[in-house]
Coordinates of C-alpha atoms and ligand atoms in Angstrom, one line a residue:
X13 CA -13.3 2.4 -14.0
X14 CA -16.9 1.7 -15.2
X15 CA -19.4 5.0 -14.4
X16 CA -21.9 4.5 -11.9
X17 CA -25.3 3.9 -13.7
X18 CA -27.2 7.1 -14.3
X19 CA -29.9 7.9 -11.3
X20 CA -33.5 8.9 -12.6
X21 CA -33.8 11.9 -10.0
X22 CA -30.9 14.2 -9.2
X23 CA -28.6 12.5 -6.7
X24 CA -29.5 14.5 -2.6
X25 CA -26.1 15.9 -1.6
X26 CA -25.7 13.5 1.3
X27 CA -24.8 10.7 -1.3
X28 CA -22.0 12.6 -2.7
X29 CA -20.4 12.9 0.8
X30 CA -20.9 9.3 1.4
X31 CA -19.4 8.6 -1.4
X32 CA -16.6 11.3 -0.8
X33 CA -15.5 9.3 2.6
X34 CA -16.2 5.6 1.8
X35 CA -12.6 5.0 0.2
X36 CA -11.1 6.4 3.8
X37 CA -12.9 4.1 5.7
X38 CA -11.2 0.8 4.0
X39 CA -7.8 2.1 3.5
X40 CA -5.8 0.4 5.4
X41 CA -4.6 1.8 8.8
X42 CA -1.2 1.5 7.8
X43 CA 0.7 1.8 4.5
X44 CA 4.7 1.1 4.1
X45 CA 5.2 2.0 0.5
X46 CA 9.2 1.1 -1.0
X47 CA 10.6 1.3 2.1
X48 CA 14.4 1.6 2.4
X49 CA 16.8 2.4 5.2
X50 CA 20.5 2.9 5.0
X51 CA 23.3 3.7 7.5
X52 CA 26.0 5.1 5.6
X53 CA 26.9 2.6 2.9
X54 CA 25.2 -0.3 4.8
X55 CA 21.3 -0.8 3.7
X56 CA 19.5 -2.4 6.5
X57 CA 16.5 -2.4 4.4
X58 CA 15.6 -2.7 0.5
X59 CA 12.5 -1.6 -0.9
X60 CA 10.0 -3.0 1.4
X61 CA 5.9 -2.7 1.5
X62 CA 3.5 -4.1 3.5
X63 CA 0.2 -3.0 5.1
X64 CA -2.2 -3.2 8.2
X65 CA -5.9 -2.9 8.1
X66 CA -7.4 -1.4 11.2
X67 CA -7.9 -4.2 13.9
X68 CA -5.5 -6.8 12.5
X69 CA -2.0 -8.0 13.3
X70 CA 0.7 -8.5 11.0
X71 CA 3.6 -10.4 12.3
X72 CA 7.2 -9.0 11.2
X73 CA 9.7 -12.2 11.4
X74 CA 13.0 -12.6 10.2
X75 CA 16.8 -13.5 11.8
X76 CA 18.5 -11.3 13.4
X77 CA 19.7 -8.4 12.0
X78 CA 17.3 -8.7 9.0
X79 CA 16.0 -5.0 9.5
X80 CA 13.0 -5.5 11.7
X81 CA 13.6 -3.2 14.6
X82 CA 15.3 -0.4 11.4
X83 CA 11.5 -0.5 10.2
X84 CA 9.4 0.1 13.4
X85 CA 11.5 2.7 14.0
X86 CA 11.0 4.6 11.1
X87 CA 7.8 4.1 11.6
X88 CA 8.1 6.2 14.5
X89 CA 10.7 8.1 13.5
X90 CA 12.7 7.0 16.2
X91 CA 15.8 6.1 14.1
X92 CA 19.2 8.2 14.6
X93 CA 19.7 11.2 11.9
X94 CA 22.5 9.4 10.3
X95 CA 19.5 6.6 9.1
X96 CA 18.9 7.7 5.3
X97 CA 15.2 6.4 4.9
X98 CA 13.2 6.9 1.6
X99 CA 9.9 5.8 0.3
X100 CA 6.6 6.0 1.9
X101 CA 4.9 5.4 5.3
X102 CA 1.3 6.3 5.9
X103 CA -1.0 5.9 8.8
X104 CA -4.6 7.4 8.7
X105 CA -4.3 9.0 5.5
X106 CA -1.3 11.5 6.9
X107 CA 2.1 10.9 5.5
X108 CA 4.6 10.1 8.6
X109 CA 8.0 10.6 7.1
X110 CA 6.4 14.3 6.0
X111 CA 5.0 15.4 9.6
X112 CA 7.0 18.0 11.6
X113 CA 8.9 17.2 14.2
X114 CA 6.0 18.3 16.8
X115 CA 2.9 16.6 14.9
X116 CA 5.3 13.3 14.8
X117 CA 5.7 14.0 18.9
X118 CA 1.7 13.9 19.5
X119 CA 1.2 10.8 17.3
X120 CA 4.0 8.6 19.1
X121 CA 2.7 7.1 22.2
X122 CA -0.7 8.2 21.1
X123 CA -2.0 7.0 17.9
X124 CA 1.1 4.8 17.8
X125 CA 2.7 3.3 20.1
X126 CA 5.4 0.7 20.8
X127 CA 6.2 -1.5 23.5
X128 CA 10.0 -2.8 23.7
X129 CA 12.0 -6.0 24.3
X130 CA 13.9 -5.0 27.4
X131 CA 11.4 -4.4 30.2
X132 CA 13.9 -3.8 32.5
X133 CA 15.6 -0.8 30.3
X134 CA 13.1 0.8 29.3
X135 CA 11.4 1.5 32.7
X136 CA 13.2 3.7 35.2
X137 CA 14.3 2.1 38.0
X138 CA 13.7 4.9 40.9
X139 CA 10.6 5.7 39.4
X140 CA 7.3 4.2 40.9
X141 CA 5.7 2.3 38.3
X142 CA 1.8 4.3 38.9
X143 CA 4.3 7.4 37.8
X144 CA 5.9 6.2 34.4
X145 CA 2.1 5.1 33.4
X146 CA 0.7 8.5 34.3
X147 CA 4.0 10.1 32.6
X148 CA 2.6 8.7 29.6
X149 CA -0.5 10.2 30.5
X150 CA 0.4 13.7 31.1
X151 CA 3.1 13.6 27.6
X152 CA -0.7 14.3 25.6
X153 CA -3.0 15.2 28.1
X154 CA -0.8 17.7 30.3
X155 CA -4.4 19.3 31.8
X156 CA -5.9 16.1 32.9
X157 CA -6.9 16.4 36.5
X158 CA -4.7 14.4 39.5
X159 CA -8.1 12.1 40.0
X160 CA -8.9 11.3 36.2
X161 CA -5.0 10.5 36.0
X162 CA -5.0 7.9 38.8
X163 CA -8.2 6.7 37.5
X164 CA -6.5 5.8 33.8
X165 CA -3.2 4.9 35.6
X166 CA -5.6 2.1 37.5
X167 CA -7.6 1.2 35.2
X168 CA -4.4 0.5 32.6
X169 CA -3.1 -1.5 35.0
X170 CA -6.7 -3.6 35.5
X171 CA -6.4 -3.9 31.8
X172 CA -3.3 -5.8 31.6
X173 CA -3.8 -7.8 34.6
X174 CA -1.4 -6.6 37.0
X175 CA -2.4 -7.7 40.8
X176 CA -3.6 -5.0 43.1
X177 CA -3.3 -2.2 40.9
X178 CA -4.7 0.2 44.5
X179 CA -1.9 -0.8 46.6
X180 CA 0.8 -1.2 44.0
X181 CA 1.0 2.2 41.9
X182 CA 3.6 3.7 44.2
X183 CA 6.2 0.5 44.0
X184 CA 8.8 0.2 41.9
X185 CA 9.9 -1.9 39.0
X186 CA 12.4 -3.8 40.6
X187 CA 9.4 -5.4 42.9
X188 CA 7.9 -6.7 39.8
X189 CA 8.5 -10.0 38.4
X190 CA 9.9 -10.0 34.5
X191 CA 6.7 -10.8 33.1
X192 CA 4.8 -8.4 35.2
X193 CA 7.6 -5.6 34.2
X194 CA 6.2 -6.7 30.7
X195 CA 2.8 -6.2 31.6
X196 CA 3.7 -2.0 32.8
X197 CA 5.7 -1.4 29.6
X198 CA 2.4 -2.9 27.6
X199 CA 0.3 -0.6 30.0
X200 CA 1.7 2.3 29.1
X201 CA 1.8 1.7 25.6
X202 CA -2.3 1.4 25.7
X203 CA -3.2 3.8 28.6
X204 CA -4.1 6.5 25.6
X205 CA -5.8 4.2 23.7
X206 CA -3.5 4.0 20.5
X207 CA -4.4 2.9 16.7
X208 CA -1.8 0.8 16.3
X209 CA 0.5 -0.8 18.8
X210 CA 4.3 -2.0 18.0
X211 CA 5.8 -4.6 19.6
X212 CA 8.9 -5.5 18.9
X213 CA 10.6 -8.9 20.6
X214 CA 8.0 -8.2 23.1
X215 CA 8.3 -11.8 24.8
X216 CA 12.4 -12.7 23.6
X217 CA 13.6 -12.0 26.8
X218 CA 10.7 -13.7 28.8
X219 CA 10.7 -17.5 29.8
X220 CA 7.7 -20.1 27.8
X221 CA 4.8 -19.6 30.5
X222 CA 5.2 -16.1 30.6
X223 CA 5.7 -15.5 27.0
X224 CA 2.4 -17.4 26.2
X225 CA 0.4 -15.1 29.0
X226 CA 1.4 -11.9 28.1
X227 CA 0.6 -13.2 23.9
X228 CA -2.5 -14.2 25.3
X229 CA -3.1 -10.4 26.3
X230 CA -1.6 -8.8 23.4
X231 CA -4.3 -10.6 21.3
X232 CA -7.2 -10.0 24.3
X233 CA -6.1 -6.5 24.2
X234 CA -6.2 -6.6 20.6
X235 CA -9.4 -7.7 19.7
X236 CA -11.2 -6.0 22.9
X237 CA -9.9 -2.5 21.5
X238 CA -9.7 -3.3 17.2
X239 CA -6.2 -2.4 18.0
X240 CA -4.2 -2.8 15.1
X241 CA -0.5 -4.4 15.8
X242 CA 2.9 -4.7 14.3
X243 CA 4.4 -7.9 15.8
X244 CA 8.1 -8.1 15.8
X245 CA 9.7 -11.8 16.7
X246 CA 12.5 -13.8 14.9
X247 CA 10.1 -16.9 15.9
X248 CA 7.9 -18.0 13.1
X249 CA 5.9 -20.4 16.0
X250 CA 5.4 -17.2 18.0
X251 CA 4.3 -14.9 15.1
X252 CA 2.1 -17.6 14.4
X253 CA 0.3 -17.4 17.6
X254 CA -0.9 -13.6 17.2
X255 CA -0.8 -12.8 13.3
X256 CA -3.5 -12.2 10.7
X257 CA -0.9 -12.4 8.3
X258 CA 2.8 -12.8 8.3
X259 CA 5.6 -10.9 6.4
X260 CA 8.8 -12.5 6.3
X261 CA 12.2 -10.4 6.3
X262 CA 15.5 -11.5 5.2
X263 CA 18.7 -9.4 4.9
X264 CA 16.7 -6.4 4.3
X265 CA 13.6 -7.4 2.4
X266 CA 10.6 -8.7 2.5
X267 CA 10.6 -12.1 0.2
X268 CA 6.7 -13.5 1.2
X269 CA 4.0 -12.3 2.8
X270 CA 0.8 -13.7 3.2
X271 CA -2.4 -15.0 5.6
X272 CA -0.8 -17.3 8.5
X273 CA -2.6 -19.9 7.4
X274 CA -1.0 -20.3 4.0
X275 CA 2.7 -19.5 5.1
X276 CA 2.2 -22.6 7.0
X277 CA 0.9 -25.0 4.9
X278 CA 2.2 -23.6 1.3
X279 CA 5.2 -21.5 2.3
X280 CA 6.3 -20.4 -1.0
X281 CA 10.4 -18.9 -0.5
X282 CA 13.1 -21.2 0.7
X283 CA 13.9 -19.3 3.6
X284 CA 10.7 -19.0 5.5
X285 CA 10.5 -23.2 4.6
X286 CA 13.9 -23.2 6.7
X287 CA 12.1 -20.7 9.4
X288 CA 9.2 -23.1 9.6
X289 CA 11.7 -26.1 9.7
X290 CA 13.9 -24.6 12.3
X291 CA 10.6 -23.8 14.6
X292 CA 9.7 -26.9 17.1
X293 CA 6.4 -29.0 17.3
X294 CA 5.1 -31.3 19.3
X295 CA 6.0 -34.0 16.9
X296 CA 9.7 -32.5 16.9
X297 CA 12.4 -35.4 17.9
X298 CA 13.8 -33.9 21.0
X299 CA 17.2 -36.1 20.3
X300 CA 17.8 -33.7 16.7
X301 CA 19.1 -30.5 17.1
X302 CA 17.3 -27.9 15.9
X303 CA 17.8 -26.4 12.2
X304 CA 20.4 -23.7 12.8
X305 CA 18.5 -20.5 11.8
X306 CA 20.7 -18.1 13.7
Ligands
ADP18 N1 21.8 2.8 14.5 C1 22.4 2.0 13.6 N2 23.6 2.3 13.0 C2 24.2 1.5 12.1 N3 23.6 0.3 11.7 C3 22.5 -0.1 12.3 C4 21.8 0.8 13.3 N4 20.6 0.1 13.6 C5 20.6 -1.0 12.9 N5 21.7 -1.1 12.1 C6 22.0 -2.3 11.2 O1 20.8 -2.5 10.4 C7 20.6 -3.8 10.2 C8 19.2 -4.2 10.7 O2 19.2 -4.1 12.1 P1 17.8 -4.3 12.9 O3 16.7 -3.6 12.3 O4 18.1 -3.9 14.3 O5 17.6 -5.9 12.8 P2 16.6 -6.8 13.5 O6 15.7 -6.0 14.4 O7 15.9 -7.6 12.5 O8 17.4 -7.7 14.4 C9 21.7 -4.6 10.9 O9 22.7 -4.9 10.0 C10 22.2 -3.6 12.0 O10 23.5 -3.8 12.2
MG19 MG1 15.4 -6.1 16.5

């Protein structure tokens, strides 16, 4: 690397320091360095990196079964003990795979956080839904006080649009539609204002209109906060909607990655040409089935 030209008075400490913490500042937010996962003999994923700056989305797409959901869980070292997962995975500077248990416990849901497919799973059914949010709540701020809590349980709520958030803490999720069950799960994934958010399938089981609303927030809630986002589909056209850039996942690895624009128009590996053939336009002929991709 070429030396910095030679100052004619003697440098003020404060420019050291500057320079000491500019390199942090453009890191990336996110770094997945040589990523593999096994279970047993079976390797879910090979040697995989990828990275997300701070602010940006980078859509995850692949089939089924290609090892998406195996790598946001090791991000959050959520996978079962039997998972053997080497390599590298680094948010902020701090190694994740190195953390302690504990430290890993105070960054999930906080720094990073992940919103699931299955609304209706994941949120407990004879639990009001004001409850689960402040839950999330209390799991890192255990001293908050009972009016600041309802304050961020309401104003979580305001944030991803729910209707009447006042009168409608204390009901439950079954009197919620699917899309609105959605919208709690992404609520308490935000309520502590988290880095990076992971969403994985988070519109698969929802029906068109309601899928396009609640992209429409992840993307307002994603630019209004310079969250950064991991977006998990195994639909290019919906990827495509939210992503800065795109990696693309088969069997395990990662074979292109790229801005969203030029997956599109110059896609470069044969299977994300048969993703982007298997994904429907408006110029699609409704009488041809589509590309089997599945
Ligand atoms: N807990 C597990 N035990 C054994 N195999 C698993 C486990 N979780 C995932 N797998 C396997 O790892 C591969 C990747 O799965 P997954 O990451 O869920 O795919 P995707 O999310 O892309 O559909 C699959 O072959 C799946 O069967
Ligand atoms: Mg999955």
């Amino acid at each position: 690397m070429a030396s910095a030209p030679s100052l004619p008075y003697k440098t003020p400490a404060y420019v050291h320091k500057i320079r000491y913490h500019a390199p942090v500042d453009i890191a990336p937010l996110l770094t997945v360095d040589h990523l593999s996962i096994a279970f047993g003999s079976h390797r879910a994923v090979t040697d995989i990196s990828f990275h997300i700056n701070a602010g940006e989305t980078l859509g995850l797409v692949g089939e089924s079964g290609s090892g998406k959901s195996a790598t946001s869980l090791a991000m959050l070292r959520l996978l079962p003990p039997s998972a053997q997962v080497t390599g590298n995975i680094s948010f902020s500077g701090e190694s994740l795979l190195a953390l302690s248990p504990e430290t890993m416990r105070r960054h999930r849901g906080h720094s990073l956080a992940m919103i699931f497919q299955e609304p209706m799973t994941a949120l407990n059914p004879v639990m009001p839904i004001g409850a689960q949010i402040a839950e999330a709540v209390l799991a890192h701020h255990p001293q908050v006080s009972r009016k600041a809590l309802k304050e961020k349980v309401i104003e979580a709520m305001n944030q991803v649009a729910l209707p009447d958030p006042e009168n409608r803490f204390g009901d439950y999720p079954h009197q919620f539609s699917g899309g609105q069950r959605q919208r709690i799960l992404i609520a308490m994934a935000i309520v502590n204002q988290p880095r990076l958010l992971i969403a994985d399938e988070p519109t698969t089981a929802l029906d068109v209109t309601v899928q396009a609303q609640i992209l429409k927030l992840l993307k307002d809630l994603q630019v209004r906060h310079q969250l950064a986002m991991l977006f998990i589909s195994h639909d290019l056209a919906v990827v495509a909607q939210v992503a800065n850039r795109v990696a693309v996942m088969q069997h395990g690895n990662i074979v292109e990655q790229g801005p969203v624009q030029a997956l599109f128009h110059a896609p470069q590996h044969p299977y994300t040409r048969k993703l982007l053939a298997s994904a429907p336009t408006m110029r699609s002929d409704r009488n041809q089935p589509l590309a089997n991709m599945l």
